[in-house]
Amino acid sequence: MDFKTSELLKKYWDAETSQEEEKELSQLLATSEDDELEEEKALFSHFGEKQKARLDDDFDTQLLAQIDQMEEEKGAKVISLRGYFRQYASVAAAVIVLCVSSFLYYQQQQPYEVEDTFENPEVAYAELKKQLLMVSQLLNKGENTLNELNNLSKVPSEFADFGKLSEASEGLEMLSEMNVENN
């Protein structure tokens, strides 16, 4: 193997060659009669044959005909994804129902335990008394608000009294006119 061929092979295997160098290496290997390079010769001759191979215009129709022939021989089935989806969806729904019902059953089987929040009954009584007083104050506050609203409902009757004042002022004007006439 000569020096140039070995250098080009080293660059080729390190993926550092250009296309021109690869063509030169291919030509060197084709003309070389060194037995050490038999594998590389076979590789490059294979690449050369594959580059020359071309598909003819009839390739697509031949391929489709072979596929059709295989389908007829095997009795190909049309698979619907909708059927698979329905089947697996129903299984998934059944699993979900089973899980939820078992969870609810498990929750019902556990006894409900009432826990005392106070160990001393006097403290519990004092806390209850405090809470009831707070509720009472809030209810009284609401009652005071209702009383204020009831007072507002009396306002129209007081406005009616203002109407009577206007009648009284008319009466006073008449009296003042009489006084002027009398003088």
PDB file of C-alpha atoms in Angstrom:
ATOM      1  CA  MET A   1       0.000   0.000   0.000  1.00  0.00           C
ATOM      2  CA  ASP A   2       1.502   3.323  -1.003  1.00  0.00           C
ATOM      3  CA  PHE A   3       1.705   6.392   1.224  1.00  0.00           C
ATOM      4  CA  LYS A   4      -0.933   8.452  -0.605  1.00  0.00           C
ATOM      5  CA  THR A   5      -3.518   5.652  -0.424  1.00  0.00           C
ATOM      6  CA  SER A   6      -2.897   5.102   3.291  1.00  0.00           C
ATOM      7  CA  GLU A   7      -3.193   8.853   4.000  1.00  0.00           C
ATOM      8  CA  LEU A   8      -6.444   9.113   2.041  1.00  0.00           C
ATOM      9  CA  LEU A   9      -7.854   6.031   3.809  1.00  0.00           C
ATOM     10  CA  LYS A  10      -6.964   7.477   7.193  1.00  0.00           C
ATOM     11  CA  LYS A  11      -8.695  10.768   6.297  1.00  0.00           C
ATOM     12  CA  TYR A  12     -11.682   8.818   4.906  1.00  0.00           C
ATOM     13  CA  TRP A  13     -12.174   6.816   8.106  1.00  0.00           C
ATOM     14  CA  ASP A  14     -11.840  10.034  10.152  1.00  0.00           C
ATOM     15  CA  ALA A  15     -14.550  11.610   7.930  1.00  0.00           C
ATOM     16  CA  GLU A  16     -12.258  14.421   6.806  1.00  0.00           C
ATOM     17  CA  THR A  17     -12.114  13.829   3.024  1.00  0.00           C
ATOM     18  CA  SER A  18     -13.726  15.963   0.358  1.00  0.00           C
ATOM     19  CA  GLN A  19     -15.650  14.515  -2.572  1.00  0.00           C
ATOM     20  CA  GLU A  20     -12.644  14.949  -4.878  1.00  0.00           C
ATOM     21  CA  GLU A  21     -10.426  13.045  -2.434  1.00  0.00           C
ATOM     22  CA  GLU A  22     -12.997  10.269  -2.201  1.00  0.00           C
ATOM     23  CA  LYS A  23     -13.099   9.982  -6.009  1.00  0.00           C
ATOM     24  CA  GLU A  24      -9.297   9.862  -6.074  1.00  0.00           C
ATOM     25  CA  LEU A  25      -9.280   7.187  -3.358  1.00  0.00           C
ATOM     26  CA  SER A  26     -11.836   5.167  -5.289  1.00  0.00           C
ATOM     27  CA  GLN A  27      -9.665   5.324  -8.413  1.00  0.00           C
ATOM     28  CA  LEU A  28      -6.522   4.386  -6.461  1.00  0.00           C
ATOM     29  CA  LEU A  29      -8.296   1.397  -4.903  1.00  0.00           C
ATOM     30  CA  ALA A  30      -9.665   0.283  -8.263  1.00  0.00           C
ATOM     31  CA  THR A  31      -6.159   0.260  -9.811  1.00  0.00           C
ATOM     32  CA  SER A  32      -4.365  -1.100  -6.733  1.00  0.00           C
ATOM     33  CA  GLU A  33      -3.492  -4.751  -6.577  1.00  0.00           C
ATOM     34  CA  ASP A  34      -2.601  -4.807  -2.873  1.00  0.00           C
ATOM     35  CA  ASP A  35      -4.271  -7.698  -0.955  1.00  0.00           C
ATOM     36  CA  GLU A  36      -4.517  -5.618   2.237  1.00  0.00           C
ATOM     37  CA  LEU A  37      -7.033  -3.327   0.548  1.00  0.00           C
ATOM     38  CA  GLU A  38      -9.545  -6.012  -0.563  1.00  0.00           C
ATOM     39  CA  GLU A  39     -12.199  -4.927   1.943  1.00  0.00           C
ATOM     40  CA  GLU A  40     -11.885  -1.250   0.988  1.00  0.00           C
ATOM     41  CA  LYS A  41     -11.970  -2.188  -2.728  1.00  0.00           C
ATOM     42  CA  ALA A  42     -15.183  -4.167  -2.189  1.00  0.00           C
ATOM     43  CA  LEU A  43     -16.723  -1.299  -0.217  1.00  0.00           C
ATOM     44  CA  PHE A  44     -15.945   1.334  -2.830  1.00  0.00           C
ATOM     45  CA  SER A  45     -17.037  -0.905  -5.720  1.00  0.00           C
ATOM     46  CA  HIS A  46     -20.351  -1.481  -3.882  1.00  0.00           C
ATOM     47  CA  PHE A  47     -20.776   2.300  -3.488  1.00  0.00           C
ATOM     48  CA  GLY A  48     -20.049   2.790  -7.185  1.00  0.00           C
ATOM     49  CA  GLU A  49     -22.642   0.201  -8.219  1.00  0.00           C
ATOM     50  CA  LYS A  50     -25.307   1.706  -5.975  1.00  0.00           C
ATOM     51  CA  GLN A  51     -24.666   5.198  -7.354  1.00  0.00           C
ATOM     52  CA  LYS A  52     -25.202   3.914 -10.880  1.00  0.00           C
ATOM     53  CA  ALA A  53     -28.457   2.117 -10.006  1.00  0.00           C
ATOM     54  CA  ARG A  54     -31.553   4.039 -11.117  1.00  0.00           C
ATOM     55  CA  LEU A  55     -35.247   3.354 -10.742  1.00  0.00           C
ATOM     56  CA  ASP A  56     -37.120   2.998 -13.974  1.00  0.00           C
ATOM     57  CA  ASP A  57     -40.439   4.723 -14.693  1.00  0.00           C
ATOM     58  CA  ASP A  58     -42.392   1.534 -14.078  1.00  0.00           C
ATOM     59  CA  PHE A  59     -41.102   1.006 -10.515  1.00  0.00           C
ATOM     60  CA  ASP A  60     -44.143   2.469  -8.684  1.00  0.00           C
ATOM     61  CA  THR A  61     -46.694   0.439 -10.622  1.00  0.00           C
ATOM     62  CA  GLN A  62     -44.683  -2.771 -10.111  1.00  0.00           C
ATOM     63  CA  LEU A  63     -44.410  -2.136  -6.365  1.00  0.00           C
ATOM     64  CA  LEU A  64     -48.139  -1.423  -5.990  1.00  0.00           C
ATOM     65  CA  ALA A  65     -48.980  -4.544  -8.001  1.00  0.00           C
ATOM     66  CA  GLN A  66     -46.829  -6.666  -5.687  1.00  0.00           C
ATOM     67  CA  ILE A  67     -48.538  -5.169  -2.627  1.00  0.00           C
ATOM     68  CA  ASP A  68     -51.981  -5.886  -4.077  1.00  0.00           C
ATOM     69  CA  GLN A  69     -50.922  -9.452  -4.870  1.00  0.00           C
ATOM     70  CA  MET A  70     -49.703  -9.987  -1.290  1.00  0.00           C
ATOM     71  CA  GLU A  71     -52.969  -8.642   0.123  1.00  0.00           C
ATOM     72  CA  GLU A  72     -55.003 -11.014  -2.048  1.00  0.00           C
ATOM     73  CA  GLU A  73     -52.884 -14.018  -1.029  1.00  0.00           C
ATOM     74  CA  LYS A  74     -53.056 -13.311   2.686  1.00  0.00           C
ATOM     75  CA  GLY A  75     -56.628 -12.016   2.791  1.00  0.00           C
ATOM     76  CA  ALA A  76     -55.676  -8.697   4.323  1.00  0.00           C
ATOM     77  CA  LYS A  77     -58.029  -7.261   6.909  1.00  0.00           C
ATOM     78  CA  VAL A  78     -59.009  -3.653   7.237  1.00  0.00           C
ATOM     79  CA  ILE A  79     -58.427  -2.618  10.812  1.00  0.00           C
ATOM     80  CA  SER A  80     -60.633   0.079  12.239  1.00  0.00           C
ATOM     81  CA  LEU A  81     -59.147   2.176  15.022  1.00  0.00           C
ATOM     82  CA  ARG A  82     -62.636   3.155  16.130  1.00  0.00           C
ATOM     83  CA  GLY A  83     -63.394  -0.429  17.185  1.00  0.00           C
ATOM     84  CA  TYR A  84     -60.172  -0.667  19.172  1.00  0.00           C
ATOM     85  CA  PHE A  85     -60.829   2.684  20.795  1.00  0.00           C
ATOM     86  CA  ARG A  86     -64.335   1.687  21.885  1.00  0.00           C
ATOM     87  CA  GLN A  87     -63.079  -1.594  23.266  1.00  0.00           C
ATOM     88  CA  TYR A  88     -60.259  -0.057  25.284  1.00  0.00           C
ATOM     89  CA  ALA A  89     -62.363   2.912  26.357  1.00  0.00           C
ATOM     90  CA  SER A  90     -64.997   0.604  27.818  1.00  0.00           C
ATOM     91  CA  VAL A  91     -62.312  -1.348  29.689  1.00  0.00           C
ATOM     92  CA  ALA A  92     -60.815   1.904  31.014  1.00  0.00           C
ATOM     93  CA  ALA A  93     -64.246   3.130  32.147  1.00  0.00           C
ATOM     94  CA  ALA A  94     -64.891  -0.159  33.965  1.00  0.00           C
ATOM     95  CA  VAL A  95     -61.538   0.100  35.746  1.00  0.00           C
ATOM     96  CA  ILE A  96     -62.273   3.684  36.810  1.00  0.00           C
ATOM     97  CA  VAL A  97     -65.715   2.735  38.146  1.00  0.00           C
ATOM     98  CA  LEU A  98     -64.194  -0.172  40.035  1.00  0.00           C
ATOM     99  CA  CYS A  99     -61.493   2.026  41.588  1.00  0.00           C
ATOM    100  CA  VAL A 100     -63.930   4.757  42.644  1.00  0.00           C
ATOM    101  CA  SER A 101     -66.443   2.316  44.114  1.00  0.00           C
ATOM    102  CA  SER A 102     -63.742   0.460  46.053  1.00  0.00           C
ATOM    103  CA  PHE A 103     -62.437   3.774  47.418  1.00  0.00           C
ATOM    104  CA  LEU A 104     -65.921   4.811  48.548  1.00  0.00           C
ATOM    105  CA  TYR A 105     -66.560   1.397  50.099  1.00  0.00           C
ATOM    106  CA  TYR A 106     -63.264   1.621  51.970  1.00  0.00           C
ATOM    107  CA  GLN A 107     -64.178   5.097  53.258  1.00  0.00           C
ATOM    108  CA  GLN A 108     -67.556   3.852  54.537  1.00  0.00           C
ATOM    109  CA  GLN A 109     -66.012   0.912  56.359  1.00  0.00           C
ATOM    110  CA  GLN A 110     -63.776   3.075  58.493  1.00  0.00           C
ATOM    111  CA  PRO A 111     -65.495   4.030  61.752  1.00  0.00           C
ATOM    112  CA  TYR A 112     -66.017   7.701  62.416  1.00  0.00           C
ATOM    113  CA  GLU A 113     -64.206   8.704  65.565  1.00  0.00           C
ATOM    114  CA  VAL A 114     -65.356  11.722  67.513  1.00  0.00           C
ATOM    115  CA  GLU A 115     -62.423  13.492  69.056  1.00  0.00           C
ATOM    116  CA  ASP A 116     -62.673  15.701  72.086  1.00  0.00           C
ATOM    117  CA  THR A 117     -61.042  19.012  71.458  1.00  0.00           C
ATOM    118  CA  PHE A 118     -60.974  19.923  75.146  1.00  0.00           C
ATOM    119  CA  GLU A 119     -59.757  17.757  77.970  1.00  0.00           C
ATOM    120  CA  ASN A 120     -61.166  19.981  80.697  1.00  0.00           C
ATOM    121  CA  PRO A 121     -64.970  20.445  80.649  1.00  0.00           C
ATOM    122  CA  GLU A 122     -64.756  23.888  82.308  1.00  0.00           C
ATOM    123  CA  VAL A 123     -62.549  25.174  79.489  1.00  0.00           C
ATOM    124  CA  ALA A 124     -64.957  23.676  76.934  1.00  0.00           C
ATOM    125  CA  TYR A 125     -67.888  25.378  78.671  1.00  0.00           C
ATOM    126  CA  ALA A 126     -66.060  28.722  78.741  1.00  0.00           C
ATOM    127  CA  GLU A 127     -65.252  28.443  75.027  1.00  0.00           C
ATOM    128  CA  LEU A 128     -68.869  27.552  74.203  1.00  0.00           C
ATOM    129  CA  LYS A 129     -70.092  30.510  76.249  1.00  0.00           C
ATOM    130  CA  LYS A 130     -67.673  32.824  74.405  1.00  0.00           C
ATOM    131  CA  GLN A 131     -68.848  31.573  71.001  1.00  0.00           C
ATOM    132  CA  LEU A 132     -72.527  31.909  71.927  1.00  0.00           C
ATOM    133  CA  LEU A 133     -71.962  35.483  73.149  1.00  0.00           C
ATOM    134  CA  MET A 134     -70.296  36.326  69.848  1.00  0.00           C
ATOM    135  CA  VAL A 135     -73.268  34.878  67.926  1.00  0.00           C
ATOM    136  CA  SER A 136     -75.642  36.819  70.164  1.00  0.00           C
ATOM    137  CA  GLN A 137     -73.791  40.076  69.511  1.00  0.00           C
ATOM    138  CA  LEU A 138     -73.905  39.493  65.768  1.00  0.00           C
ATOM    139  CA  LEU A 139     -77.635  38.763  65.917  1.00  0.00           C
ATOM    140  CA  ASN A 140     -78.227  41.915  67.987  1.00  0.00           C
ATOM    141  CA  LYS A 141     -76.259  43.945  65.475  1.00  0.00           C
ATOM    142  CA  GLY A 142     -78.474  42.562  62.718  1.00  0.00           C
ATOM    143  CA  GLU A 143     -81.560  43.440  64.758  1.00  0.00           C
ATOM    144  CA  ASN A 144     -80.321  47.022  65.212  1.00  0.00           C
ATOM    145  CA  THR A 145     -79.894  47.283  61.445  1.00  0.00           C
ATOM    146  CA  LEU A 146     -83.463  46.048  60.982  1.00  0.00           C
ATOM    147  CA  ASN A 147     -84.715  48.651  63.448  1.00  0.00           C
ATOM    148  CA  GLU A 148     -82.969  51.376  61.454  1.00  0.00           C
ATOM    149  CA  LEU A 149     -84.612  50.082  58.307  1.00  0.00           C
ATOM    150  CA  ASN A 150     -87.998  50.144  60.045  1.00  0.00           C
ATOM    151  CA  ASN A 151     -87.378  53.789  60.982  1.00  0.00           C
ATOM    152  CA  LEU A 152     -86.687  54.533  57.333  1.00  0.00           C
ATOM    153  CA  SER A 153     -90.033  53.016  56.424  1.00  0.00           C
ATOM    154  CA  LYS A 154     -91.703  55.667  58.621  1.00  0.00           C
ATOM    155  CA  VAL A 155     -90.172  58.471  56.535  1.00  0.00           C
ATOM    156  CA  PRO A 156     -93.003  58.632  53.948  1.00  0.00           C
ATOM    157  CA  SER A 157     -95.532  59.359  56.715  1.00  0.00           C
ATOM    158  CA  GLU A 158     -93.299  62.210  57.964  1.00  0.00           C
ATOM    159  CA  PHE A 159     -93.103  63.581  54.426  1.00  0.00           C
ATOM    160  CA  ALA A 160     -96.870  63.655  54.476  1.00  0.00           C
ATOM    161  CA  ASP A 161     -96.529  65.896  57.518  1.00  0.00           C
ATOM    162  CA  PHE A 162     -94.361  68.240  55.428  1.00  0.00           C
ATOM    163  CA  GLY A 163     -97.273  68.427  53.003  1.00  0.00           C
ATOM    164  CA  LYS A 164     -99.433  69.616  55.901  1.00  0.00           C
ATOM    165  CA  LEU A 165     -96.867  72.362  56.595  1.00  0.00           C
ATOM    166  CA  SER A 166     -97.379  73.725  53.101  1.00  0.00           C
ATOM    167  CA  GLU A 167    -101.144  73.834  53.791  1.00  0.00           C
ATOM    168  CA  ALA A 168    -100.417  75.632  57.048  1.00  0.00           C
ATOM    169  CA  SER A 169     -98.244  78.184  55.260  1.00  0.00           C
ATOM    170  CA  GLU A 170    -101.082  78.852  52.819  1.00  0.00           C
ATOM    171  CA  GLY A 171    -103.385  79.368  55.757  1.00  0.00           C
ATOM    172  CA  LEU A 172    -100.931  81.804  57.339  1.00  0.00           C
ATOM    173  CA  GLU A 173    -100.704  83.766  54.114  1.00  0.00           C
ATOM    174  CA  MET A 174    -104.466  84.085  54.071  1.00  0.00           C
ATOM    175  CA  LEU A 175    -104.386  85.335  57.643  1.00  0.00           C
ATOM    176  CA  SER A 176    -101.668  87.829  56.808  1.00  0.00           C
ATOM    177  CA  GLU A 177    -103.771  89.088  53.893  1.00  0.00           C
ATOM    178  CA  MET A 178    -106.703  89.514  56.273  1.00  0.00           C
ATOM    179  CA  ASN A 179    -104.540  91.465  58.649  1.00  0.00           C
ATOM    180  CA  VAL A 180    -103.439  93.722  55.838  1.00  0.00           C
ATOM    181  CA  GLU A 181    -107.055  94.312  54.838  1.00  0.00           C
ATOM    182  CA  ASN A 182    -108.054  95.045  58.383  1.00  0.00           C
ATOM    183  CA  ASN A 183    -105.379  97.640  58.819  1.00  0.00           C
TER     184      ASN A 183
END
